[in-house]
Short mmCIF file of C-alpha atoms in Angstrom, two decimals:
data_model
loop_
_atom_site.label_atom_id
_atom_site.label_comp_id
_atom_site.label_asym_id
_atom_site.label_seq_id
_atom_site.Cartn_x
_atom_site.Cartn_y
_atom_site.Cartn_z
CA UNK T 21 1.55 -9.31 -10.99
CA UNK T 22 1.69 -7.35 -14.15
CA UNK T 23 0.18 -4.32 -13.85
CA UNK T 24 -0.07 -3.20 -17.88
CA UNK T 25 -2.97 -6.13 -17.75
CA UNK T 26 -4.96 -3.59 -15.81
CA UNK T 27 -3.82 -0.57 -17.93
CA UNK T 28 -6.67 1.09 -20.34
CA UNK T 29 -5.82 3.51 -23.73
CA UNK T 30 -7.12 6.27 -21.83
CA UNK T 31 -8.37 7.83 -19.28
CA UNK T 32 -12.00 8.06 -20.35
CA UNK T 33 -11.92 4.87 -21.69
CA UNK T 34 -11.53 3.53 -18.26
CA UNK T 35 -14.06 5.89 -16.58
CA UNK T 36 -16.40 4.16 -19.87
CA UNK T 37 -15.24 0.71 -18.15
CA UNK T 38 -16.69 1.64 -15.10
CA UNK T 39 -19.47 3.11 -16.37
CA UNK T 40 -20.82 -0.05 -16.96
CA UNK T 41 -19.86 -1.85 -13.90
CA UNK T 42 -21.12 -2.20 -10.02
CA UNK T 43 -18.86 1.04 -9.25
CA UNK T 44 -20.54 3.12 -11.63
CA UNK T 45 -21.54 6.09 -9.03
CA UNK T 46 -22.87 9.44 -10.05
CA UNK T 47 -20.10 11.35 -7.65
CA UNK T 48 -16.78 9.31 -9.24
CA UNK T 49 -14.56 11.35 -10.75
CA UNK T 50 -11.73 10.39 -12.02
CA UNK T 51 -8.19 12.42 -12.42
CA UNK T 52 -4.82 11.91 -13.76
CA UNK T 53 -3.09 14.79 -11.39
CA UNK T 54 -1.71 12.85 -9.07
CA UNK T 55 -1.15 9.56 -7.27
CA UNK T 56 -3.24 10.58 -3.91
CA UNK T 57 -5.75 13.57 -5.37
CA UNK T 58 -6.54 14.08 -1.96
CA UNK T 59 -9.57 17.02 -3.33
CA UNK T 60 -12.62 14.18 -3.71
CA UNK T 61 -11.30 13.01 -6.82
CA UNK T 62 -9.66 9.40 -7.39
CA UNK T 63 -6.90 9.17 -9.26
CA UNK T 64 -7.20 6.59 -12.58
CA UNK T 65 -3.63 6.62 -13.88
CA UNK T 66 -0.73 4.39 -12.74
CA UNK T 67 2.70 5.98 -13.92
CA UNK T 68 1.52 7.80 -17.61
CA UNK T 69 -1.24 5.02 -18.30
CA UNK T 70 -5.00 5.00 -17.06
CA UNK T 71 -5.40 2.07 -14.75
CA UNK T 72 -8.05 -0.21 -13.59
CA UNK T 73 -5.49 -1.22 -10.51
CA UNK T 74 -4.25 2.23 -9.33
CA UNK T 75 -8.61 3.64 -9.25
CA UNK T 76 -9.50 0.69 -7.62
CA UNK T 77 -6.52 1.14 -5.28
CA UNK T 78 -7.74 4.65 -4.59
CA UNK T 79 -11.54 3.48 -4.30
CA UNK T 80 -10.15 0.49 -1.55
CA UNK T 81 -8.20 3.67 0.46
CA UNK T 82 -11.85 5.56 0.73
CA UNK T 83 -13.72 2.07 2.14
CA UNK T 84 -11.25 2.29 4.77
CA UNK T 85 -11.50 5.90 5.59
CA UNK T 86 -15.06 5.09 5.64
CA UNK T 87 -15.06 2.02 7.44
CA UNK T 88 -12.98 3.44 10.37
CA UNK T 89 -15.32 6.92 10.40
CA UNK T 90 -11.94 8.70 8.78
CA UNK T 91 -13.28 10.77 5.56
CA UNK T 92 -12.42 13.37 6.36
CA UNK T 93 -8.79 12.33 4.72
CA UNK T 94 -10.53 12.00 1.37
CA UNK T 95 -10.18 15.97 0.83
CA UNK T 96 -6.76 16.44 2.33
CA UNK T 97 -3.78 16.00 -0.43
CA UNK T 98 -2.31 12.57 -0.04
CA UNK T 99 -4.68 11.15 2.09
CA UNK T 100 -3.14 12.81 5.22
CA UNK T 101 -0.47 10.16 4.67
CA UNK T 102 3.29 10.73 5.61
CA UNK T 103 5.94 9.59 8.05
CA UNK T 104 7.88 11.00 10.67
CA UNK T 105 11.49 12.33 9.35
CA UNK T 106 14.47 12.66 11.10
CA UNK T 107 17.46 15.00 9.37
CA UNK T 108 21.05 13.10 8.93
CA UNK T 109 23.78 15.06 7.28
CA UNK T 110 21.27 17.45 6.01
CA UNK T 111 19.27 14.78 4.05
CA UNK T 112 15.58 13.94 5.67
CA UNK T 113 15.78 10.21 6.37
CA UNK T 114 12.31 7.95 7.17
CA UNK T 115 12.28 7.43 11.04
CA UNK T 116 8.96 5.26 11.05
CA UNK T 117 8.17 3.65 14.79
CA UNK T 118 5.15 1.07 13.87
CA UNK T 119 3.50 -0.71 11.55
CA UNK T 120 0.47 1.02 11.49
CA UNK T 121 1.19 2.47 7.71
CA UNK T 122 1.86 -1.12 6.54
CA UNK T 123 -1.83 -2.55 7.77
CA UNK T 124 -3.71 0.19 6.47
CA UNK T 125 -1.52 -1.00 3.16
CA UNK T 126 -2.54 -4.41 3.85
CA UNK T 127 -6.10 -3.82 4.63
CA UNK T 128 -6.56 -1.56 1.54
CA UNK T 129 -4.89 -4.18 -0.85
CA UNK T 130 -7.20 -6.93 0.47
CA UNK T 131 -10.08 -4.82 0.22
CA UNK T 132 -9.07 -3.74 -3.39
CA UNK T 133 -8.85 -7.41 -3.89
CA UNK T 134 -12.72 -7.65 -3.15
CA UNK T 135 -13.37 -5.11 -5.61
CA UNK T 136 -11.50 -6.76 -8.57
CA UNK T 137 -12.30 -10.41 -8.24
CA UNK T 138 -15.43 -10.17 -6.25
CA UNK T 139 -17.34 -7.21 -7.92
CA UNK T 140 -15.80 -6.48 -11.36
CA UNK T 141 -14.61 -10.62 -11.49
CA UNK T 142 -11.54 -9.43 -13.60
CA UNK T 143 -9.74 -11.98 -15.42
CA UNK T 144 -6.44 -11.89 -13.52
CA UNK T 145 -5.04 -14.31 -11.90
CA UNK T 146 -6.32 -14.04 -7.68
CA UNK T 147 -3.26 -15.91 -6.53
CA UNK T 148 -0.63 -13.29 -8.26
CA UNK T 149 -1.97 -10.84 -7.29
CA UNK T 150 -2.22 -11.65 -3.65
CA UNK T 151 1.65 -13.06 -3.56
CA UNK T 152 3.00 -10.33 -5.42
CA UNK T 153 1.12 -7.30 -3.44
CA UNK T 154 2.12 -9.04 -0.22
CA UNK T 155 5.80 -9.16 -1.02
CA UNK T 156 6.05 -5.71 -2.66
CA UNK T 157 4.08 -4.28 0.58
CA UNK T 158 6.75 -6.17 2.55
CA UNK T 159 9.92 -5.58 0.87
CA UNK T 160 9.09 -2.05 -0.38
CA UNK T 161 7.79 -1.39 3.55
CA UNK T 162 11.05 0.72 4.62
CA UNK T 163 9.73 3.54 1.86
CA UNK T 164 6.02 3.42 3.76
CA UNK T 165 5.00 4.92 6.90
CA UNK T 166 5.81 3.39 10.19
CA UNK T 167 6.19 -0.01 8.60
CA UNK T 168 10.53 -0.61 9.34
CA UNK T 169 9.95 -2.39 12.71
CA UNK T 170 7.71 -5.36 11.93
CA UNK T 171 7.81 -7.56 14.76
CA UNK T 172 11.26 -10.23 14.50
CA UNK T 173 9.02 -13.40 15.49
CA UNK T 174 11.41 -15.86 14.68
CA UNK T 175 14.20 -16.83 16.79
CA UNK T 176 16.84 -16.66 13.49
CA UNK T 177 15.94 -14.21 12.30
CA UNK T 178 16.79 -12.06 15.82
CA UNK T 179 19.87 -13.90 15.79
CA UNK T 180 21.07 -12.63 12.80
CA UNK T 181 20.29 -9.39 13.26
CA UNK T 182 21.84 -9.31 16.71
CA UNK T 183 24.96 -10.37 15.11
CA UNK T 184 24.92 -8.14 12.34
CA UNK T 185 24.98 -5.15 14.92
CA UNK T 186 27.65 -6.65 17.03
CA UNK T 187 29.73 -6.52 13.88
CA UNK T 188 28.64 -3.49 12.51
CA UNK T 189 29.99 -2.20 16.06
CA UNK T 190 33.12 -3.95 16.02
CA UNK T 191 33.74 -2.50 12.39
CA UNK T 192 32.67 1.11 13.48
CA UNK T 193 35.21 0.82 16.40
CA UNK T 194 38.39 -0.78 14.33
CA UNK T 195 38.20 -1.21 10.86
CA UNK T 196 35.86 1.23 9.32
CA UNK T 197 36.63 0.76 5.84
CA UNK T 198 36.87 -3.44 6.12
CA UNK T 199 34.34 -5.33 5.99
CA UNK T 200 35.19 -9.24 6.97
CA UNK T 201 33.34 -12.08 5.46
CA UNK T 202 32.09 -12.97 8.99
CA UNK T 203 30.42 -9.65 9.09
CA UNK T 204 29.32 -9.73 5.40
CA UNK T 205 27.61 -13.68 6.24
CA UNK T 206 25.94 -11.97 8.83
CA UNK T 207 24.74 -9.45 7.06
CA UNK T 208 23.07 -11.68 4.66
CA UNK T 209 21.71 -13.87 6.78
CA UNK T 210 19.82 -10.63 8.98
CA UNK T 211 18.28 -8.93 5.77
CA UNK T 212 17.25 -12.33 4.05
CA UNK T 213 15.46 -13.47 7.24
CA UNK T 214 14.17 -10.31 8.42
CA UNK T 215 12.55 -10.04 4.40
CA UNK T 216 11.17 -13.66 5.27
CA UNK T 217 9.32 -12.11 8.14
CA UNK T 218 8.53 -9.53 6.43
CA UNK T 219 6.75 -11.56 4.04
CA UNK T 220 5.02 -13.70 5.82
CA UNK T 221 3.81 -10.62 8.54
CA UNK T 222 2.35 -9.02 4.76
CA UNK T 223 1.06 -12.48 3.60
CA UNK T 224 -1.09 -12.86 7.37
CA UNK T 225 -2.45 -10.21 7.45
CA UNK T 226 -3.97 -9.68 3.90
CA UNK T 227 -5.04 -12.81 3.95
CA UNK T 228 -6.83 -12.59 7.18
CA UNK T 229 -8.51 -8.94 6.35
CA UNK T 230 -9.61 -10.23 2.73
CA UNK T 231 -11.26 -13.62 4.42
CA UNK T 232 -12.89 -11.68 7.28
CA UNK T 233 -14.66 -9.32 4.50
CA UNK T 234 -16.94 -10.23 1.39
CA UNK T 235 -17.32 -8.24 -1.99
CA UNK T 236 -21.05 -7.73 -1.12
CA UNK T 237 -19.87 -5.69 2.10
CA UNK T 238 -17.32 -3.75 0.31
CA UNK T 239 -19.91 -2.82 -2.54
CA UNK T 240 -22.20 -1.19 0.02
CA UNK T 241 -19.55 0.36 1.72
CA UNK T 242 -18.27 1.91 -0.98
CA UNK T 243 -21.09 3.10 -2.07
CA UNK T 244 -22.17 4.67 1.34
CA UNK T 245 -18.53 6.16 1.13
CA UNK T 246 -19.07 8.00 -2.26
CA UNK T 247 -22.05 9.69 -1.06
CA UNK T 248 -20.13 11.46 0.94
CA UNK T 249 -20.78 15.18 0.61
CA UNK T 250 -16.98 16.02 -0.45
CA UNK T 251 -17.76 14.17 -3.57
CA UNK T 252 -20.98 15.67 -4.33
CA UNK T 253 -19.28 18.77 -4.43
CA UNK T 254 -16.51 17.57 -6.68
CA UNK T 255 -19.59 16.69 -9.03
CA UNK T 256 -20.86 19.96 -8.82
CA UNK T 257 -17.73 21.78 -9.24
CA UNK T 258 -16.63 19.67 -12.27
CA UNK T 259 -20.18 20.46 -13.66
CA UNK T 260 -19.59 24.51 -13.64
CA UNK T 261 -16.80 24.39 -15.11
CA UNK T 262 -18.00 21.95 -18.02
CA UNK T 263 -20.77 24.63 -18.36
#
């Protein structure tokens, strides 16, 4: 997936774009602050550039607040999101403990997937984008919240990983600065599979949420979700100080 196909010259060239389109709504604001505005603003700008994929991104997060009675997140910075920490050698380190981070991820991206091919029909490719959100979403999960333990459902891929720790121990215990090509196979063999579950975990999942769901739902939702008195008063706030 390449995102510069969804990137726009600026800013209010993009909020033009959607001036025109199904998600025009009288309370959207955009902002460039940010990657989660977290104040009833969405955030239009992926990186340095205004983009069509990181707004409807944000727009996808608020269906899903709204869907599961949550707005309340809209107006806290982030979203509300983090992850539990735990401190090793004075360095905070990611402890997540589920996967509950990585299907709000999931359901978000399939919604978002609605929005672009379903409502705005943008001319990228569906199939991309799908694959390539899916495997970033998987392989990126250990940087998300509570998305490290996705279930091992294949028998290899426990294997692996079983023997990776025994060796890991056995190194820890007697040769902690060798590494032996046993323990190096194994090694391999743990993170490829465990990515392959990964994967296809991602890959289920999205697919199943976007298939369960229609643009025509995810329209009115939206909607319904940007009426939402937090971004009235984002409107009305923006308005005094263009006065």
């Amino acid at each position: 997936m390449d995102l510069k196909s969804y990137d726009f010259p600026s800013l209010p060239q993009l909020a033009d774009y959607l001036s025109a389109t199904p998600l025009s709504h009288r309370n959207l604001h955009l902002s460039d602050r940010s990657t989660y505005i977290g104040d009833g603003r969405l955030v239009g700008s992926f990186g340095f550039d205004a983009s069509l994929y990181a707004i409807t991104h944000e727009m996808a997060h608020v269906i899903d607040f709204y869907r599961r009675g949550e707005m309340g997140r809209c107006g806290v910075f982030a979203f509300g999101m983090r992850f539990p920490e735990v401190e090793i050698m004075g360095r905070p380190i990611a402890q997540p403990k589920t996967t509950r981070g990585l299907r709000r991820e999931l359901r978000t991206t399939a919604i978002q997937a609605h929005l672009l091919f379903g409502v705005l029909e943008w001319p990228t490719d569906f199939l991309d984008f799908m694959l390539d959100a899916a495997d970033t979403l998987a392989v990126g999960s250990i940087a998300q919240e509570d998305a490290m333990l996705i279930p091992a459902r294949r028998g290899i891929t426990r294997f692996w990983r079983s023997e990776s720790d025994r060796l890991w121990r056995l190194r820890s215990r007697s040769r902690p600065h060798f590494r032996s090509e046993a323990e190096s196979h194994a090694l391999h063999q743990s993170v490829a599979t465990y990515r392959q579950d990964r994967l296809e975990y991602a890959l289920k999942f999205m697919v199943r949420d976007y298939l369960n769901d229609a643009p025509e739902r995810v329209l009115a939702d939206y909607r319904a979700a940007m009426e939402d008195p937090l971004f009235k008063q984002v409107r009305r706030e923006v308005s005094h100080a263009a006065a």
